[in-house]
Structures are given as structure tokens and as C-alpha cells.
Coordinates of C-alpha atoms in Angstrom, one line a residue:
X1 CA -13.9 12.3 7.1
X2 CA -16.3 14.7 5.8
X3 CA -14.8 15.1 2.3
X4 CA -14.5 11.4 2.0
X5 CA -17.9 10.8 2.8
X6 CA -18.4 13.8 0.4
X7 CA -16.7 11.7 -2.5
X8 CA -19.0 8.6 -1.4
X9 CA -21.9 10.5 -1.9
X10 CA -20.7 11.8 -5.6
X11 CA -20.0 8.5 -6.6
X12 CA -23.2 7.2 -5.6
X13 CA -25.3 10.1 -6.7
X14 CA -25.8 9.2 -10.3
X15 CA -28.2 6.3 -9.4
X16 CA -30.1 7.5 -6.5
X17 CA -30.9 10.4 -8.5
X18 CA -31.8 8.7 -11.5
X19 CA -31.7 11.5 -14.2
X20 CA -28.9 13.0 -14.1
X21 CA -27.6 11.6 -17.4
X22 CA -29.5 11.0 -21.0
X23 CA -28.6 7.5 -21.3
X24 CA -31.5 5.1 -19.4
X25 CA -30.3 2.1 -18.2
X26 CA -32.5 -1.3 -18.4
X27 CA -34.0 -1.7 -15.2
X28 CA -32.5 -5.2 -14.2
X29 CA -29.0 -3.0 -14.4
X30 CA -30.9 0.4 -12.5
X31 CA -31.9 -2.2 -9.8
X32 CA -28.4 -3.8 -9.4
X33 CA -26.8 0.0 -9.7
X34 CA -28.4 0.7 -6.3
X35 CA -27.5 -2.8 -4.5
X36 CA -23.9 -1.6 -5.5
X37 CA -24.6 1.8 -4.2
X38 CA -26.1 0.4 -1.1
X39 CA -22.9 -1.9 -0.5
X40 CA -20.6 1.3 -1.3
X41 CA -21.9 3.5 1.3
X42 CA -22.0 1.0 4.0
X43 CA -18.7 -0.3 2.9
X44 CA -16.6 2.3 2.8
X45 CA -18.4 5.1 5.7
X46 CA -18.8 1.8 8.0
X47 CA -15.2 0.3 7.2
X48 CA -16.7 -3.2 6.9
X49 CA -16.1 -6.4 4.6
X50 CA -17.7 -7.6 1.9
X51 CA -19.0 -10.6 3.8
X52 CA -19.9 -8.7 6.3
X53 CA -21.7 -6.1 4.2
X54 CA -23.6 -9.2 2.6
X55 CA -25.2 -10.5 5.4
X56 CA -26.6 -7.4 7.1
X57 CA -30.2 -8.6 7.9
X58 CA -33.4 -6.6 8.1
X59 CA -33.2 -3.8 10.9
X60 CA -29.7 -3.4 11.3
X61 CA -30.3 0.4 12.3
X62 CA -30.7 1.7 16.1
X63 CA -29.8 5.3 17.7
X64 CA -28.1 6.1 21.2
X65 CA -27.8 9.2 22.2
X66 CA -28.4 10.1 19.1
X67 CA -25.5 8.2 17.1
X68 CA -26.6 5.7 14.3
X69 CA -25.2 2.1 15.3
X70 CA -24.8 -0.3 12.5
X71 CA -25.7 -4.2 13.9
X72 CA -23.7 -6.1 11.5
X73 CA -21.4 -9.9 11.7
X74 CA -17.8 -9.3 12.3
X75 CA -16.2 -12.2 10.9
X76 CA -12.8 -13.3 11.2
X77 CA -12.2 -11.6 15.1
X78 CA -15.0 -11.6 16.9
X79 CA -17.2 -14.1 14.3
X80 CA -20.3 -12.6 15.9
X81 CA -22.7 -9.6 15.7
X82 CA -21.5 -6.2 16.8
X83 CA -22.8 -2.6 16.9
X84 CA -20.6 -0.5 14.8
X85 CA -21.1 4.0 15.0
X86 CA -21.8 5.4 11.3
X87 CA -23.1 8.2 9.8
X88 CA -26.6 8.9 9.3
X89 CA -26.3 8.7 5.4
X90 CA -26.1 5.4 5.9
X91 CA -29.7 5.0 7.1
X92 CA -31.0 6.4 3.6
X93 CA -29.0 3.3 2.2
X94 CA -30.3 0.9 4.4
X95 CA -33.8 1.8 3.8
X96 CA -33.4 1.3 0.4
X97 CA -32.3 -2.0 0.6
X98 CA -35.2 -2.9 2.9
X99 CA -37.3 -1.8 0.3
X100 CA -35.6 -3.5 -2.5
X101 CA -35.7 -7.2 -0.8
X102 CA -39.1 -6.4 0.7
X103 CA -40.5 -8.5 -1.2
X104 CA -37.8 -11.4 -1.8
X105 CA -37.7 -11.7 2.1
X106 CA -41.3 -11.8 2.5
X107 CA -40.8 -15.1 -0.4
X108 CA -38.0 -16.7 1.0
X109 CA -38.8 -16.1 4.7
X110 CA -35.3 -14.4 5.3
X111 CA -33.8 -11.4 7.1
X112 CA -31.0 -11.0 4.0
X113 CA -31.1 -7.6 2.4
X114 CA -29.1 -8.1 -0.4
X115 CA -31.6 -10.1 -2.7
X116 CA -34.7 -9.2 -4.8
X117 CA -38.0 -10.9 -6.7
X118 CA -40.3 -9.0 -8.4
X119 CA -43.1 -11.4 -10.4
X120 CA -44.8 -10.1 -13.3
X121 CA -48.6 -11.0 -14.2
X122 CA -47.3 -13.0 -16.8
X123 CA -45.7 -15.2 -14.8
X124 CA -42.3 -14.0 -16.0
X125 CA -39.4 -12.9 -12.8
X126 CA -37.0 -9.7 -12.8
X127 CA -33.9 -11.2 -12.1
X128 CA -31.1 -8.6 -10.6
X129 CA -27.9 -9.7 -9.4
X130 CA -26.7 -8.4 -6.2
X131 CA -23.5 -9.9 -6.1
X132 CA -22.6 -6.1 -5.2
X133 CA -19.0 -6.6 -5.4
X134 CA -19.0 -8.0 -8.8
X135 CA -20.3 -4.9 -10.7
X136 CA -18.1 -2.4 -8.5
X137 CA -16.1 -1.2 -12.0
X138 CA -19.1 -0.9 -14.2
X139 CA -20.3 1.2 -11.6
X140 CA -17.8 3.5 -11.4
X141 CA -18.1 3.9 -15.5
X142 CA -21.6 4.5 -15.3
X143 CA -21.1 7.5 -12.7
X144 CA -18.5 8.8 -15.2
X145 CA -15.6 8.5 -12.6
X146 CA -12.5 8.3 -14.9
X147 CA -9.7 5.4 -13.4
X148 CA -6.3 6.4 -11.7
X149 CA -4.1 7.8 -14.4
X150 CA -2.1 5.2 -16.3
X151 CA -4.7 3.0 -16.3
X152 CA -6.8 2.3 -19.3
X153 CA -9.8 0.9 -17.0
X154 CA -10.8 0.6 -13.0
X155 CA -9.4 -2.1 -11.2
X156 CA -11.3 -2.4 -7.8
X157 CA -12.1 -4.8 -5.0
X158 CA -14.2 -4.3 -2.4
X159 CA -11.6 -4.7 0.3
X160 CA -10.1 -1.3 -1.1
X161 CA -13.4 0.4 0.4
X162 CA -12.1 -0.5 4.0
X163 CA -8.5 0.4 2.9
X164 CA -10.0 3.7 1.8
X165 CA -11.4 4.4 5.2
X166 CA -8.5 3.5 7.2
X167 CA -6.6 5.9 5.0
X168 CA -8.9 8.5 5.4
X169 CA -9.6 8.3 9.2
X170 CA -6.1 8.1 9.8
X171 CA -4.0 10.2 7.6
X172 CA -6.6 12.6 6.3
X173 CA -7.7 13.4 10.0
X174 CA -6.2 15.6 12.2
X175 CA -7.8 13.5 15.2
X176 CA -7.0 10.0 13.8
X177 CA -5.7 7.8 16.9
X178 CA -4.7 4.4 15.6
X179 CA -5.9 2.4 18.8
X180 CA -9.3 3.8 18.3
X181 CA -9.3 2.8 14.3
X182 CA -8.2 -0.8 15.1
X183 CA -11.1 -1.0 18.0
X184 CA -13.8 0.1 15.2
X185 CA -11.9 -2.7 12.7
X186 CA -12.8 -5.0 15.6
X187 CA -8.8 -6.5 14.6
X188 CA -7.5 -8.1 17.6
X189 CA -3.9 -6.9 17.1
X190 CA -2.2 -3.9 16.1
X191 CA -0.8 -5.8 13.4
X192 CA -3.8 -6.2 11.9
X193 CA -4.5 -3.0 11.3
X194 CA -0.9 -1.6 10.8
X195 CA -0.9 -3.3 7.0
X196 CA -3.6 -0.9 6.4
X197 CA -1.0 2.4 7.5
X198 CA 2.0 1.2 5.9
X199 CA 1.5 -1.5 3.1
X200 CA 3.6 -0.4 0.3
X201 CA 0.2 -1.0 -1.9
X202 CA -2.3 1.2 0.0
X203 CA -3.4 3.7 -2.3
X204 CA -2.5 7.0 -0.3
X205 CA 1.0 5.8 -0.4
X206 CA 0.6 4.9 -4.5
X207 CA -1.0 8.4 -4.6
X208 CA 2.1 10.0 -2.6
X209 CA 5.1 8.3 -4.9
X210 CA 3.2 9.0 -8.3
X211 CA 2.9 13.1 -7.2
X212 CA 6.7 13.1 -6.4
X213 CA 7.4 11.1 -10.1
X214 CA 4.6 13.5 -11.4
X215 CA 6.1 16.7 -10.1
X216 CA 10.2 15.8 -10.1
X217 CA 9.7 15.4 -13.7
X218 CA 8.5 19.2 -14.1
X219 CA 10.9 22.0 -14.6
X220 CA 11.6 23.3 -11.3
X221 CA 11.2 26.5 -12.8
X222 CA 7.8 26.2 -13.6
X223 CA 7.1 24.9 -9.9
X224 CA 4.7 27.2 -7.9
X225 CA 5.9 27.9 -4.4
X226 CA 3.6 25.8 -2.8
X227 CA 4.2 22.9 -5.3
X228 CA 7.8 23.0 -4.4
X229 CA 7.5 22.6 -0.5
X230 CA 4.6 20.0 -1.5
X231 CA 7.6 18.0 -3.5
X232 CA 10.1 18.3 -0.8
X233 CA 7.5 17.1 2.0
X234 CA 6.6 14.1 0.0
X235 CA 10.0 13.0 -0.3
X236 CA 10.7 13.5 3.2
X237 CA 7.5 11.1 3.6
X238 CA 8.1 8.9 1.3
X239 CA 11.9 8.5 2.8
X240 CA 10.9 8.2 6.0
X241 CA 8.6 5.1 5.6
X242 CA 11.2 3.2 4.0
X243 CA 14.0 4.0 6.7
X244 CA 10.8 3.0 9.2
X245 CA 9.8 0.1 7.0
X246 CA 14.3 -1.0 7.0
X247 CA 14.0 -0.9 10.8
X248 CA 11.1 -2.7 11.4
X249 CA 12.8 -5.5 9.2
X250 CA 16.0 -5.5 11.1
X251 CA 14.2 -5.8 14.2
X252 CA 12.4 -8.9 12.9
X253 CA 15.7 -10.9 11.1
X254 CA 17.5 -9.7 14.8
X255 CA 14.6 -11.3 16.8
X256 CA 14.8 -14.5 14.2
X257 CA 18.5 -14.4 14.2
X258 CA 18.2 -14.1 18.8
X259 CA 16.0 -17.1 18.4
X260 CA 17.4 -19.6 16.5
X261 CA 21.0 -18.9 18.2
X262 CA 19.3 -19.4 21.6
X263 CA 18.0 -22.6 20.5
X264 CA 21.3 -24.0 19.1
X265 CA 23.3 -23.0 22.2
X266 CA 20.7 -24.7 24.5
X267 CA 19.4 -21.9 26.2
X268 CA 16.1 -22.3 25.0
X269 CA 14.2 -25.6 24.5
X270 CA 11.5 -25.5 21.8
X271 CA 7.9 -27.3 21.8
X272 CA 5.2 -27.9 19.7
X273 CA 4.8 -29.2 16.3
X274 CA 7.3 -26.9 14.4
X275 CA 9.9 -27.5 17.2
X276 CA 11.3 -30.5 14.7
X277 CA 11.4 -28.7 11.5
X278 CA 13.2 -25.7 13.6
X279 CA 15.6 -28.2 14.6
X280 CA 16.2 -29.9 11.4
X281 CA 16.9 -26.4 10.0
X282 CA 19.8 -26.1 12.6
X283 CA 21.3 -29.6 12.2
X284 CA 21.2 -29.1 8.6
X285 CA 23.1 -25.8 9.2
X286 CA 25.9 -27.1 11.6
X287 CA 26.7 -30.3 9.3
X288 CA 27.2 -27.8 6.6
X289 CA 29.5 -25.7 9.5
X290 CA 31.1 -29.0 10.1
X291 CA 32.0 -29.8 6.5
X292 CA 33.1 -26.6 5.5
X293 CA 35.4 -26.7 8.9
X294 CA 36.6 -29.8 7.4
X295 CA 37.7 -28.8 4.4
X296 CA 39.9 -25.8 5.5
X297 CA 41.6 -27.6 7.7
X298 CA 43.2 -24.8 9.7
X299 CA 44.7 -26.1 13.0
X300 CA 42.5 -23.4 15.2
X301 CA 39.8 -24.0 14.0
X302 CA 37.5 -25.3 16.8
X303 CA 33.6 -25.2 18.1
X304 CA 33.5 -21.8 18.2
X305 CA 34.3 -21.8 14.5
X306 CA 31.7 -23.6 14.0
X307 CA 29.0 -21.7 15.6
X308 CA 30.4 -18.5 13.7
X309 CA 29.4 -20.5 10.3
X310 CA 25.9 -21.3 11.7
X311 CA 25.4 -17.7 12.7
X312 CA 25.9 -16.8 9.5
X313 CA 23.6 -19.2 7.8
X314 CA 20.8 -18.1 10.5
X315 CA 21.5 -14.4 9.1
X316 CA 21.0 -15.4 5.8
X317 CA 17.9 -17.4 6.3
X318 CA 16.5 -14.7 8.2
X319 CA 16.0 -12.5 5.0
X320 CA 13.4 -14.9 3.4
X321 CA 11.6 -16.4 6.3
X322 CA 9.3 -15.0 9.0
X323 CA 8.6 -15.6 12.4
X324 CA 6.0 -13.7 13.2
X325 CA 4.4 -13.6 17.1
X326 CA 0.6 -15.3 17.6
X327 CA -1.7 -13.5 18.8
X328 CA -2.7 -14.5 23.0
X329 CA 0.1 -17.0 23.5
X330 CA 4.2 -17.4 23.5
X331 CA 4.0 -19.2 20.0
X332 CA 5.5 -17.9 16.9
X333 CA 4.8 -18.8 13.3
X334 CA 7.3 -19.8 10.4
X335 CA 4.7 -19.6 7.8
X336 CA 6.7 -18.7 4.3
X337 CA 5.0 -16.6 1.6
X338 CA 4.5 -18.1 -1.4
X339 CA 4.9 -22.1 -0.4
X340 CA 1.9 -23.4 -1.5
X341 CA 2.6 -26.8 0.9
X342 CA 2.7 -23.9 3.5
X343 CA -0.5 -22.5 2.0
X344 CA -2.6 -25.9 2.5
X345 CA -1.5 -27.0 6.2
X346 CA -2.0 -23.3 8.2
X347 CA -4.4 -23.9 10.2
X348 CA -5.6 -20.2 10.0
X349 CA -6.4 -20.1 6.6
X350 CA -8.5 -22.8 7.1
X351 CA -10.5 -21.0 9.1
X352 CA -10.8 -17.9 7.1
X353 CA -12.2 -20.2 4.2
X354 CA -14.9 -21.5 6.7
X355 CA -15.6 -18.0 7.9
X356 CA -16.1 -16.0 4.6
X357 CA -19.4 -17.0 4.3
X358 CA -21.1 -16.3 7.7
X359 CA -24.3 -16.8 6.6
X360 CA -23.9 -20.0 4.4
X361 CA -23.0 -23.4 4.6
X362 CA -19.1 -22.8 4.5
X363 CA -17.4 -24.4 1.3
X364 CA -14.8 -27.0 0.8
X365 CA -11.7 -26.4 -0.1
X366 CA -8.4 -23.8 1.1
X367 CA -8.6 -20.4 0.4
X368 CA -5.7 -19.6 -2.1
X369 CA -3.3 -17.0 -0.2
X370 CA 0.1 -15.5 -0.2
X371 CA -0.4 -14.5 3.2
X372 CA -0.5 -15.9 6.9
X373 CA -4.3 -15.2 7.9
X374 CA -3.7 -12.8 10.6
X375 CA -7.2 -12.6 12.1
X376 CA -7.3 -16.5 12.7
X377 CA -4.1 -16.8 14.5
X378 CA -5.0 -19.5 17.5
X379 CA -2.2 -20.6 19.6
X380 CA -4.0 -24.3 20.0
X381 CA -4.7 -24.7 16.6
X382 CA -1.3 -23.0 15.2
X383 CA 0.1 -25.7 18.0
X384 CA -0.9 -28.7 15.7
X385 CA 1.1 -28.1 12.6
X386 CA 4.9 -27.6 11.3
X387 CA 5.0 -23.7 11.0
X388 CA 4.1 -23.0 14.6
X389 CA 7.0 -23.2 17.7
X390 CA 7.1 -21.7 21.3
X391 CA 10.1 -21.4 23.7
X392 CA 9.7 -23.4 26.6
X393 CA 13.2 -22.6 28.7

């Protein structure tokens, strides 16, 4: 943790220094330089959201035996205000923040720190965006950090900040204990926080399978001992997420496969709205069982037959869709990636359109997603739509 807060601190050093290049920058872009170094450090040392790192309100700082506690709104879980441990360093950026919307909050009557006035005697206002997440590339050129090889240019979001900790705590510390990094997420599920440890796309896994690519295409001969058992390690990583990741995905098309099967023989009866699209999905496959039956014609063939066809049809449709466990209740969801008429009735994402901006009026509208929203999975809410069944037996 210390050498990632180390790299935090060098990417943020540049502006809170001020001099340490030749080229000035105009002060509207100075100003909004340190909103973005603010957000960073808070961000990335405190694990939080963007959202969340936007609404922090004045005095969000208090000690207990003598550990710094961030007070800060945890949306999605919790949707409330929590006390979260970080390090002291992020008291300096705090404090600058409080100074830099002194004035703006003293104008507007507000607690927000991410927002600044300054009126000339003119008449004439400095405006500075703080829309922190928006400049997050610029200000990574301006500190002179070059981008991930391959890439002509940066390509960040500010979600990759609480990816970076996660990473960090976890993999790069000897101590990391995955229960205790999910508890400071605030997730409410394991699962939650599991996308962060293996997601294909998380960047210490990126990192991992461009040093093998990097290093296989050496000469071996040029490879220093230490390079060599570095290779062979990585591989061994790298191959053993992806016979983890293979099991994990058996285990799910097995439990969808158990499930479906126990509903066709009777043994299980299910309720709830998605109960009839579950059971449309079954008639549809034993018709087509039926037909095909039909059209052999072979003399044994019988009901068992039949069921063998379905059994495979289940198999099949188990590759593509999901039915993932919700959160608090015996309900499972069938939400499908990519199906935009999905997209538009889940209940959950619903919610995390309402709850992105805590402090706000939330907007109209559906949040566009790829993605069941994990942290809003309700079982009486999920109950209400098409994608959601339970077993009652």
C-alpha cells in the first residue's frame, strides 16, 4: 500500500508543487489541476466512487485513536453516510478543497466541496470546472506520466482508481484478506467485489499477460535468471485463473442446467414474475423434443427420449444465459447481457440511475448497461419483472 500511495503522491505532485516545470498553466486550468488532484487522492487511497467523491461535504475529516476517518455517502449499498479509515495524506487534500470552495459555499449556502467562485472587481467571475473526472487524462499529460505501452494516449475512468486499490490492497499486500477489502467497499456480496480480483479487464491481470507476451518474445538466451522464473510464474498465474475462471463457469451452466431439469420433472414449482418466461422456455424446448421424436420414428423411442432432447437443449442454453443468485432472498435472476429489452425492464438498474447522483435531483431516463446492477439486487423489486424466478417446492 505504501508504494501505491507512493505513486499517488508522484502523480499528484506536479500541481501541488506548482514549479516544478517551465511551462505555466492559465489559472482557470491550475485551479481545476488541483480539484483533479484532490478527487485522485481521495479516490484512489479511500477506494471510493466518483459520485461519492463528488459529494463529500465540508468537514468530512475526524480522528479515533488516532486513525483518519473519511465521512463520505456510500451509494449503491448502504445509500447513506459512512466513516471510511484513510491515510493522513488525505487530510492535506481535503483541506485544500475546503479552501478552494470556501468561498463558493459561503455564495451558494452549501456544504459541497467540489465547486468554486472567485469575483473580480470588475465584475468579471473565474470559472473552473470541477467536473474532476472529466479532465483525469489531461492530467496525467500535464504530470508527464507517459500511457500504458501500445497506446498512443491515456484512456482512464475514474472507476479504474477503485480498481487500482482493490488491486493493490489485495494482490500487492502480503496481508490482503478479501472479507476485510469487501467490508471497506461497503459491497454487500462477495460477488461484488470478486469482479474486482478476477475480471479479465482489471489492469494487474492486463499488466500480467502483456509481461509474459513481452518476455516469451525475447531470446531465452538473453533472459536473466530472475526474468526466467518471473516468466514461468506468470504463466503458471495466468493458467491458473483461467482453469479457476473454466470451473467457476461449469459450476454455474451445472446449477442452471440442475434447475431447469428440476422444474421440467416437477420437482420444483417456480413463482414470481419470470416463473412464465422460464416455463415458456421449457415448453418451447420439449415441442421441439416432441417433433424431432416424431420425425425419427424409431419404435423405442419413448418419454424418456424425450427428456434426453430437452436436457440437451437446457445444456446448450446454459452457455449464453445466466442465472445468477440475489442477494438476501431464494430468487435468481435471468438477466442476459447485451438485450437491450432486458436492459430497460431490470429493476436494478433503475435504481442505480436514481442513485448516481446522491446529491441531486435524480435524472430521467435508464442508465445504459451491459451488466446486471449488482449492488441493487432487491428480491421485492427483482420479484416484479420477467428476469427474476424463485423455487418454491
Amino acid at each position: 500500500m505504501a508504494q501505491f500511495s507512493m505513486e499517488i503522491m508522484r502523480l499528484t505532485g506536479s500541481v501541488l508543487r506548482g514549479n516544478q516545470h517551465a511551462d505555466r498553466l492559465p489559472l482557470p486550468i491550475a485551479l481545476r489541476y488541483l480539484f483533479v488532484a484532490g478527487a485522485v487522492l481521495i479516490g484512489a487511497l479511500g477506494g471510493r466512487r466518483r459520485e461519492e467523491v463528488g459529494s463529500l461535504l465540508e468537514g468530512p475529516l475526524f480522528k479515533q485513536f488516532g486513525q483518519t476517518y473519511l465521512t463520505i455517502y456510500i451509494e449503491k449499498t448502504i445509500q447513506d453516510v459512512d466513516a471510511i479509515p484513510v491515510p493522513e495524506i488525505v487530510e492535506k487534500a481535503v483541506e485544500m478543497l475546503e479552501r478552494l470552495s470556501a468561498v463558493a459555499r459561503a455564495a451558494t449556502s452549501t456544504k459541497w466541496l467540489f465547486q468554486f467562485k472567485s469575483d473580480f472587481k470588475d465584475g468579471q467571475t473565474l470559472s473552473v470546472d470541477t467536473r474532476f473526472a472529466n479532465h483525469l487524462a489531461d492530467f496525467a499529460t500535464h504530470c508527464r506520466l507517459a500511457p500504458p505501452d501500445g497506446d498512443a494516449a491515456w484512456k482512464l475512468n475514474f472507476h479504474m482508481l477503485r480498481k487500482g486499490f482493490v488491486t493493490s490492497a489485495y494482490h500487492g499486500n502480503l496481508t490482503g484478506n478479501f472479507d476485510a477489502i469487501n467490508w471497506f467497499l461497503r459491497h454487500r456480496t462477495g460477488d461484488m467485489t470478486r469482479i474486482y480480483m478476477d475480471d479479465g479487464r482489471t489492469g494487474a491481470i492486463s499488466y500480467l499477460r502483456s509481461e509474459v507476451a513481452r518476455l516469451t518474445r525475447q531470446q531465452l538466451k538473453n533472459l536473466s535468471p530472475e526474468e526466467e522464473k518471473y516468466l514461468a510464474d506468470a504463466k503458471r498465474a495466468l493458467q491458473d485463473n483461467a482453469n479457476r475462471t473454466k470451473l467457476w463457469d461449469a459450476g454455474r451452466q451445472e446449477f442452471f442446467v440442475w434447475s431447469f431439469m428440476e422444474v421440467y420433472d416437477g420437482a420444483q414449482q417456480p413463482i414470481g414474475a419470470g416463473a412464465g418466461r422460464m416455463l415458456d422456455m421449457l415448453t418451447e424446448m420439449e415441442q421441439r423434443a416432441h417433433a424431432r421424436t416424431r420425425i425419427e420414428a424409431v419404435p423405442t423411442n419413448g418419454p424418456s427420449d424425450v427428456r434426453q432432447d430437452v436436457l440437451r437443449q437446457v445444456k446448450v442454453a446454459a452457455a449464453t444465459h445466466f442465472l445468477e443468485p440475489v442477494p438476501g432472498v431464494p430468487m435468481y435472476c435471468l438477466f442476459k447481457k447485451g438485450r437491450d429489452d432486458h436492459t430497460h425492464l431490470a429493476e436494478c438498474l433503475k435504481c442505480r440511475r436514481a442513485a448516481s447522483l446522491p446529491w441531486r435531483e435524480a435524472a430521467s431516463g435508464l442508465i445504459e448497461t451491459k451488466e446486471s446492477g449488482l449492488g441493487f439486487l432487491f428480491g421485492m423489486r427483482c420479484a416484479t419483472i420477467p428476469h427474476a424466478y424463485r423455487d418454491h417446492i
